[in-house]
Coordinates of C-alpha atoms in Angstrom, one line a residue:
M1182 CA 16.6 47.9 -29.2
A1183 CA 17.6 50.0 -32.5
T1184 CA 21.4 51.1 -30.8
E1185 CA 24.4 49.5 -32.3
R1186 CA 22.6 48.0 -35.2
P1187 CA 24.8 46.4 -38.0
R1188 CA 25.9 48.8 -40.7
Q1189 CA 24.0 47.1 -43.7
A1190 CA 20.9 47.3 -41.7
A1191 CA 18.4 50.0 -41.9
P1192 CA 17.4 51.5 -38.5
S1193 CA 13.8 51.0 -38.7
G1194 CA 14.1 47.3 -40.3
W1195 CA 16.7 46.1 -37.7
L1196 CA 13.8 47.5 -35.0
L1197 CA 11.5 45.2 -36.5
F1198 CA 14.0 42.5 -37.5
Q1199 CA 14.6 42.4 -33.2
L1200 CA 11.1 42.5 -31.9
G1201 CA 10.7 39.4 -34.6
V1202 CA 12.9 37.7 -33.6
V1203 CA 12.0 37.9 -29.5
L1204 CA 8.2 37.1 -30.4
L1205 CA 8.9 34.3 -33.2
P1206 CA 8.7 31.5 -30.7
S1207 CA 5.8 32.6 -29.1
S1208 CA 3.5 33.1 -32.2
A1209 CA 4.6 32.5 -35.8
L1210 CA 2.1 34.9 -36.7
L1211 CA 3.5 37.4 -34.4
G1212 CA 7.0 37.2 -35.3
S1213 CA 6.0 36.8 -39.0
L1214 CA 3.9 40.2 -39.1
L1215 CA 7.2 42.1 -37.9
L1216 CA 10.1 39.7 -39.7
F1217 CA 8.1 40.4 -43.1
P1218 CA 8.4 44.3 -43.0
A1219 CA 11.9 44.0 -42.0
L1220 CA 12.5 41.2 -44.7
L1221 CA 11.1 43.6 -47.5
I1222 CA 13.0 46.5 -45.7
G1223 CA 16.2 44.4 -45.5
S1224 CA 15.9 43.7 -49.5
L1225 CA 15.9 47.5 -50.8
R1226 CA 18.8 49.3 -51.5
R1227 CA 21.3 47.0 -51.1
E1228 CA 24.8 47.0 -52.7
R1229 CA 23.9 43.7 -54.6
N1230 CA 21.0 41.9 -56.1
G1231 CA 20.6 38.3 -55.0
W1232 CA 21.2 37.2 -58.6
S1233 CA 24.9 38.2 -58.3
D1234 CA 25.4 36.6 -55.3
P1235 CA 26.7 33.1 -55.7
W1236 CA 25.2 31.5 -52.9
T1237 CA 21.6 32.5 -54.3
L1238 CA 22.1 30.8 -57.4
P1239 CA 21.6 27.0 -56.0
L1240 CA 18.3 27.9 -54.7
I1241 CA 17.5 29.9 -57.8
L1242 CA 17.9 27.3 -59.5
A1243 CA 15.9 24.6 -57.2
A1244 CA 12.9 26.8 -57.3
V1245 CA 13.1 26.8 -60.8
L1246 CA 13.0 22.6 -60.6
M1247 CA 10.2 22.7 -57.9
V1248 CA 8.2 25.0 -59.9
S1249 CA 8.7 22.7 -63.2
G1250 CA 8.0 19.6 -60.8
C1251 CA 4.8 20.8 -59.6
L1252 CA 3.5 21.0 -63.5
R1253 CA 3.3 17.3 -63.1
A1254 CA 3.1 16.0 -59.6
Y1255 CA 1.2 13.2 -58.4
S1256 CA 0.0 15.0 -55.1
G1257 CA -1.1 18.0 -57.3
P1258 CA -2.8 21.4 -55.7
L1259 CA -0.6 20.0 -52.3
A1260 CA 2.5 20.3 -54.0
W1261 CA 2.0 24.0 -55.7
A1262 CA 0.8 24.7 -51.8
G1263 CA 4.3 22.7 -50.4
L1264 CA 6.3 25.3 -52.5
A1265 CA 5.6 27.8 -49.5
N1266 CA 7.8 25.5 -46.9
W1267 CA 10.6 26.5 -49.6
L1268 CA 10.2 29.5 -51.8
P1269 CA 9.4 32.2 -49.5
F1270 CA 12.5 31.1 -47.5
F1271 CA 15.0 31.7 -50.3
W1272 CA 14.0 35.0 -50.7
G1273 CA 14.4 35.7 -46.6
F1274 CA 18.3 33.6 -46.8
W1275 CA 18.8 37.0 -48.9
G1276 CA 16.7 39.5 -47.3
F1277 CA 17.5 38.9 -43.9
Q1278 CA 21.2 39.4 -44.6
P1279 CA 21.5 43.0 -43.7
Y1280 CA 20.5 42.3 -39.9
V1281 CA 23.3 39.5 -39.4
S1282 CA 25.9 40.9 -41.6
D1283 CA 28.4 41.3 -38.8
A1284 CA 29.6 39.7 -35.6
D1285 CA 27.6 42.2 -33.2
G1286 CA 24.1 41.7 -35.0
R1287 CA 24.3 37.9 -35.0
R1288 CA 25.4 38.0 -31.7
R1289 CA 22.5 40.3 -30.7
T1290 CA 19.5 38.2 -32.4
A1291 CA 21.4 35.0 -30.9
L1292 CA 20.5 36.4 -27.7
W1293 CA 17.2 37.6 -28.3
L1294 CA 16.3 34.2 -29.1
V1295 CA 17.4 33.3 -25.7
V1296 CA 14.7 36.1 -24.3
G1297 CA 12.3 35.0 -26.7
T1298 CA 12.3 31.2 -25.8
V1299 CA 11.7 32.3 -22.4
P1300 CA 7.8 32.0 -22.5
V1301 CA 8.5 28.5 -24.0
L1302 CA 10.3 27.5 -20.8
V1303 CA 7.8 29.0 -18.8
T1304 CA 4.9 27.6 -19.8
G1305 CA 6.5 23.9 -20.8
L1306 CA 8.0 24.0 -17.2
G1307 CA 4.5 24.9 -16.3
Q1308 CA 2.9 21.8 -17.9
I1309 CA 4.9 19.4 -16.5
W1310 CA 5.6 20.6 -13.1
W1311 CA 2.2 22.1 -12.2
G1312 CA -0.1 21.2 -14.5
W1313 CA -1.2 24.1 -16.5
Q1314 CA -3.1 24.1 -19.5
G1315 CA -4.7 25.9 -22.5
P1316 CA -6.4 26.9 -24.5
W1317 CA -5.1 30.6 -23.7
Q1318 CA -6.0 33.1 -26.1
L1319 CA -4.9 36.9 -27.7
F1320 CA -7.0 39.1 -30.0
N1321 CA -9.9 37.9 -29.3
G1322 CA -9.1 34.4 -30.8
L1323 CA -6.6 35.2 -33.2
I1324 CA -3.7 33.6 -31.3
I1325 CA -4.5 30.7 -29.6
W1326 CA -2.2 28.6 -27.4
F1327 CA -3.1 25.1 -26.7
V1328 CA -0.9 24.3 -23.6
T1329 CA -2.0 20.6 -22.9
P1330 CA -1.4 19.5 -18.7
G1331 CA 1.3 17.4 -18.5
G1332 CA 2.7 17.6 -22.0
E1333 CA 1.9 16.4 -26.0
P1334 CA 2.3 13.5 -26.0
S1335 CA 1.4 13.1 -22.2
G1336 CA 4.7 13.0 -19.9
R1337 CA 6.6 15.3 -22.7
L1338 CA 7.3 18.7 -22.3
S1339 CA 5.3 20.9 -25.3
G1340 CA 5.1 24.0 -24.3
L1341 CA 4.0 26.4 -26.7
F1342 CA 4.3 24.2 -29.4
D1343 CA 2.1 21.5 -30.8
Y1344 CA 4.4 17.9 -30.1
A1345 CA 7.5 17.5 -27.9
N1346 CA 9.7 16.7 -30.8
I1347 CA 9.3 20.2 -32.0
A1348 CA 9.4 21.7 -28.9
G1349 CA 12.8 19.8 -28.3
A1350 CA 14.2 20.9 -31.8
W1351 CA 13.8 24.5 -31.1
L1352 CA 15.3 24.0 -27.5
A1353 CA 18.1 22.4 -29.1
L1354 CA 18.3 25.3 -31.8
V1355 CA 18.5 28.1 -29.0
W1356 CA 20.9 25.9 -26.3
P1357 CA 24.3 27.5 -28.3
F1358 CA 23.2 30.3 -27.9
A1359 CA 22.2 30.0 -24.2
L1360 CA 25.5 28.5 -23.4
A1361 CA 27.4 31.1 -25.0
A1362 CA 25.3 33.8 -23.3
L1363 CA 26.5 31.6 -20.2
V1364 CA 30.3 31.6 -20.6
Q1365 CA 30.9 34.8 -22.3
P1366 CA 33.5 36.8 -20.2
G1367 CA 33.1 40.1 -18.5
L1368 CA 29.4 39.6 -17.2
K1369 CA 28.5 41.6 -14.6
P1370 CA 27.4 39.3 -11.7
E1371 CA 23.7 39.9 -12.1
R1372 CA 23.5 38.8 -15.4
R1373 CA 25.6 36.0 -15.1
A1374 CA 23.3 35.1 -12.5
L1375 CA 20.1 35.2 -15.0
A1376 CA 22.8 33.6 -18.0
I1377 CA 22.8 30.5 -15.3
L1378 CA 19.1 30.5 -14.4
L1379 CA 18.2 30.3 -18.5
A1380 CA 20.7 28.1 -19.1
T1381 CA 19.6 25.5 -16.1
A1382 CA 15.9 25.9 -17.8
Q1383 CA 17.4 25.2 -20.9
V1384 CA 18.7 22.2 -19.9
A1385 CA 15.9 21.2 -17.8
A1386 CA 13.3 21.9 -20.5
L1387 CA 15.3 19.9 -22.8
L1388 CA 15.9 17.0 -20.8
L1389 CA 11.7 16.9 -20.4
T1390 CA 10.7 17.0 -23.6
D1391 CA 12.3 13.3 -24.0
S1392 CA 13.7 13.8 -27.6
R1393 CA 16.6 11.7 -27.9
N1394 CA 17.4 14.2 -30.9
A1395 CA 17.6 17.0 -28.5
W1396 CA 19.7 15.3 -25.6
G1397 CA 21.8 14.6 -28.5
A1398 CA 22.2 18.0 -29.4
L1399 CA 22.7 19.0 -25.8
V1400 CA 26.1 17.1 -25.6
L1401 CA 26.9 18.1 -29.3
A1402 CA 26.9 21.7 -28.9
V1403 CA 29.3 21.8 -25.8
P1404 CA 32.6 21.6 -27.5
I1405 CA 31.7 23.5 -30.3
V1406 CA 30.5 26.5 -28.2
L1407 CA 33.1 26.0 -26.1
G1408 CA 36.3 26.0 -28.9
A1409 CA 39.3 24.0 -29.4
Q1410 CA 40.9 25.4 -26.5
S1411 CA 38.9 23.5 -23.7
W1412 CA 39.4 20.3 -25.7
F1413 CA 42.0 19.0 -23.8
W1414 CA 40.1 18.8 -20.1
L1415 CA 36.4 19.0 -22.0
L1416 CA 36.4 15.6 -24.6
P1417 CA 37.5 13.3 -21.7
L1418 CA 35.0 14.9 -18.9
L1419 CA 32.2 14.1 -21.6
L1420 CA 33.3 10.5 -22.3
L1421 CA 34.0 9.9 -18.4
A1422 CA 30.8 11.2 -17.8
L1423 CA 28.6 9.5 -20.9
F1424 CA 30.5 6.1 -20.2
P1425 CA 28.4 4.8 -17.9
L1426 CA 25.1 5.9 -20.4
L1427 CA 27.2 3.9 -22.8
L1428 CA 27.2 0.8 -21.1
A1429 CA 23.5 0.9 -20.2
V1430 CA 22.5 1.6 -23.9
L1431 CA 24.1 -0.6 -26.2
P1432 CA 23.6 -3.7 -27.1
G1433 CA 25.7 -6.6 -26.5
V1434 CA 27.5 -5.3 -23.0
P1435 CA 27.8 -7.7 -20.5
S1436 CA 25.1 -8.2 -17.9
A1437 CA 27.8 -7.5 -15.1
F1438 CA 28.4 -3.9 -16.6
Q1439 CA 25.2 -3.1 -18.0
Q1440 CA 23.2 -3.6 -15.0
P1441 CA 25.1 -1.1 -12.7
A1442 CA 25.0 1.1 -15.6
R1443 CA 21.3 1.1 -15.7
A1444 CA 21.1 1.3 -11.8
L1445 CA 23.3 4.4 -11.6
V1446 CA 21.4 6.2 -15.0
P1447 CA 18.0 7.7 -14.7
E1448 CA 15.7 4.6 -16.4
A1449 CA 13.6 7.2 -17.9
I1450 CA 17.1 7.6 -20.0
W1451 CA 18.0 4.5 -20.9
S1452 CA 15.0 2.9 -21.9
R1453 CA 13.7 6.0 -23.9
L1454 CA 17.7 5.7 -25.6
T1455 CA 17.1 1.9 -26.3
D1456 CA 13.4 2.6 -26.8
S1457 CA 12.7 -0.4 -25.1
R1458 CA 9.2 1.0 -23.7
H1459 CA 7.5 1.0 -26.9
A1460 CA 9.4 -1.4 -29.2
A1461 CA 7.6 -4.4 -28.9
E1462 CA 4.0 -2.8 -29.7
R1463 CA 5.4 -0.7 -32.7
A1464 CA 4.5 -2.3 -36.3
L1465 CA 7.3 -2.4 -38.9
A1466 CA 5.7 0.2 -41.0
S1467 CA 5.5 2.8 -38.0
T1468 CA 9.1 2.8 -38.0
R1469 CA 11.9 5.1 -39.5
L1470 CA 13.3 2.1 -41.1
S1471 CA 9.7 1.5 -43.3
Q1472 CA 9.3 5.2 -43.9
W1473 CA 13.1 5.3 -45.1
G1474 CA 12.8 2.1 -47.7
V1475 CA 9.6 3.2 -49.2
A1476 CA 10.7 6.4 -49.8
L1477 CA 13.7 5.2 -51.4
Q1478 CA 11.6 2.8 -53.4
L1479 CA 9.4 6.0 -54.6
I1480 CA 12.4 8.3 -55.4
G1481 CA 13.8 5.2 -57.8
E1482 CA 10.4 5.2 -59.4
R1483 CA 10.5 9.3 -60.0
P1484 CA 14.1 10.3 -59.6
W1485 CA 13.9 13.0 -61.6
L1486 CA 11.3 16.0 -60.7
G1487 CA 9.9 13.9 -57.9
W1488 CA 6.2 12.9 -56.7
G1489 CA 5.6 16.8 -55.5
A1490 CA 5.1 17.8 -51.9
A1491 CA 3.1 15.8 -49.4
A1492 CA 3.2 13.2 -52.0
F1493 CA 4.6 10.9 -48.9
S1494 CA 1.3 11.4 -47.1
V1495 CA -0.9 10.0 -50.1
L1496 CA 1.8 7.2 -51.1
Y1497 CA 2.8 5.5 -48.1
P1498 CA -0.6 4.7 -46.6
L1499 CA -1.2 2.4 -50.1
R1500 CA 1.8 0.8 -49.4
T1501 CA 1.5 0.3 -45.8
G1502 CA -1.8 0.6 -44.5
K1503 CA -0.4 3.2 -42.0
W1504 CA -0.4 6.8 -42.3
H1505 CA 2.8 9.0 -42.1
G1506 CA 3.0 12.6 -43.1
H1507 CA 6.6 12.7 -44.1
A1508 CA 9.5 10.6 -44.2
H1509 CA 11.5 11.9 -41.6
N1510 CA 14.7 12.4 -43.0
L1511 CA 14.9 15.9 -45.5
P1512 CA 16.9 14.8 -48.2
L1513 CA 14.6 11.9 -48.8
E1514 CA 11.5 14.2 -48.4
L1515 CA 13.4 16.4 -50.3
A1516 CA 14.2 13.7 -53.3
L1517 CA 10.9 12.5 -53.0
S1518 CA 8.6 15.8 -53.5
H1519 CA 10.6 17.5 -56.0
G1520 CA 13.6 15.0 -57.1
L1521 CA 17.4 14.0 -56.8
S1522 CA 18.3 17.5 -58.7
V1523 CA 16.6 19.3 -56.2
A1524 CA 18.1 17.5 -53.1
M1525 CA 21.9 17.5 -54.0
L1526 CA 21.4 21.4 -54.5
L1527 CA 19.9 22.2 -51.1
I1528 CA 21.8 19.7 -49.2
G1529 CA 25.0 20.6 -51.1
F1530 CA 24.3 24.6 -50.4
V1531 CA 23.7 23.7 -46.0
L1532 CA 27.0 21.7 -45.8
A1533 CA 28.8 24.0 -48.9
L1534 CA 27.8 27.1 -46.4
L1535 CA 28.9 24.9 -42.7
I1536 CA 32.1 23.4 -44.2
T1537 CA 33.3 26.9 -46.0
S1538 CA 32.4 29.2 -42.5
L1539 CA 34.5 26.5 -40.6
R1540 CA 37.5 26.6 -42.6
R1541 CA 37.3 30.2 -43.0
G1542 CA 37.2 30.2 -38.9
L1543 CA 34.7 31.2 -36.3
R1544 CA 36.3 34.8 -35.3
T1545 CA 33.8 35.0 -32.0
L1546 CA 32.5 32.8 -29.6
F1547 CA 28.8 33.5 -30.9
D1548 CA 30.0 32.6 -34.1
R1549 CA 30.3 29.1 -32.8
A1550 CA 27.1 29.2 -31.3
W1551 CA 25.9 30.3 -34.2
W1552 CA 27.5 27.0 -36.3
A1553 CA 26.5 25.0 -33.8
S1554 CA 23.0 25.9 -34.0
V1555 CA 22.9 25.3 -38.0
L1556 CA 24.9 22.0 -37.5
I1557 CA 22.2 20.8 -34.7
L1558 CA 19.6 21.6 -37.3
V1559 CA 20.8 19.5 -39.9
V1560 CA 21.7 16.6 -37.7
L1561 CA 18.1 16.9 -36.3
H1562 CA 16.7 16.4 -39.9
G1563 CA 18.5 13.4 -40.5
T1564 CA 16.0 11.8 -38.7
D1565 CA 12.9 14.3 -38.1
M1566 CA 11.2 17.2 -40.1
P1567 CA 10.8 19.5 -37.9
F1568 CA 11.5 22.4 -40.3
F1569 CA 7.5 22.2 -41.2
D1570 CA 7.2 24.2 -38.1
S1571 CA 7.0 27.6 -39.5
R1572 CA 9.0 29.1 -36.3
L1573 CA 11.7 26.8 -36.7
N1574 CA 11.8 27.0 -40.7
I1575 CA 12.3 31.2 -40.5
A1576 CA 15.0 30.8 -37.2
G1577 CA 16.7 28.1 -39.6
W1578 CA 16.5 30.6 -43.0
I1579 CA 18.2 33.6 -40.5
L1580 CA 20.7 31.1 -39.2
L1581 CA 21.6 30.4 -42.6
A1582 CA 21.8 34.0 -44.0
G1583 CA 24.5 34.6 -40.6
L1584 CA 26.4 32.0 -42.3
R1585 CA 26.7 33.3 -45.2
M1586 CA 27.5 36.4 -43.9
M1587 CA 30.3 35.2 -42.1
L1588 CA 32.1 34.4 -45.2
R1589 CA 32.4 38.1 -45.7
P1590 CA 35.4 40.3 -44.1
D1591 CA 34.2 41.6 -40.6
P1592 CA 36.6 44.7 -39.9
V1593 CA 35.2 45.0 -36.4
P1594 CA 34.6 42.1 -33.8
A1595 CA 32.1 42.0 -31.8
A1596 CA 32.3 41.7 -28.0
D1597 CA 30.4 39.1 -26.2
G1598 CA 28.3 40.5 -24.3
P1599 CA 24.5 40.9 -23.6
P1600 CA 22.1 43.2 -26.2
G1601 CA 23.2 46.8 -25.7
S1602 CA 26.2 46.1 -23.4
T1603 CA 29.9 45.6 -23.3
G1604 CA 30.0 43.4 -20.4

């Protein structure tokens, strides 16, 4: 693991970082126990400090505004506790950069994420197909996996995560890397077979989460990872494959076309996409539209410094009589909790990283997969809030650190091969 480390990474930090990335999907605690010292090591003896990097300035300003908002937050102590979802990760954005500072470091990190996701795949498929159930414990109960037979909620794969949508978000994040591992050139036959097995399990698990966001990510990643040179044949093929699905789910399609399409597409897919299984019994206050509408009202009432972290979970029941923990949209949640200025700073920061790195050019297969993974996380946060799971939050900021380092010259492009191998 310690060989072929990025030039900016210390050997001990690089080893801890790789081990932490591998263990992160299985346990936030185990992953953090390794990633935290790696973060400390990565913050020492840097060529330049974080204050001099223009990409950290939006994070520093956002942190100041967040702390200021806590002084008069409606949610009281919850507002201060909510800073733990942000301020340590601003530091992580800077401190993790040495480990993803070149293309080879990002490739190896991506592949370790794929390897680390194997326990999620095994437990998820086991709970759905064979009824596996926890709790399973390590270290005398310090780590407990509550694996629910049949998934959580029932019938939906959740694996080592608390809920199927969170498992779907993690699998969607890792899917571009599994795809890149599958199509990388020069693999030996046995490694190609392993990559096929992992990619197949990844697709099966993604579908079984029954998460519409994860299904969309499954398709979105393919043209990005394979690159523009494949689009002349790939995009028509994708459109042809998706055409029956579109006929099955779009409103206003004549019955003469929609019924044959629904006979062709599995009912579990088209009924989930149209939400026909649950729409009838769902109250308006339980829908995303209601949550977003109330969030906009609350933002309008306190637009500058917000109501404080977790205020939505307190205020939404008062306005609607229904409880929801968050607004199911990251920009709205940020603006409601910390004010419009913080929301614009952080959302603008992420979008600027995506756009600038794309304009500079994605030079390798795994850099395309890296960029696709960040884009998928951005899209997921438009209708959900998976970053409240610490594993996704940590992985997301590692990915953003990698995007930042793509903007620096990398004189030695990496080979697209597995860890410790040139293919």
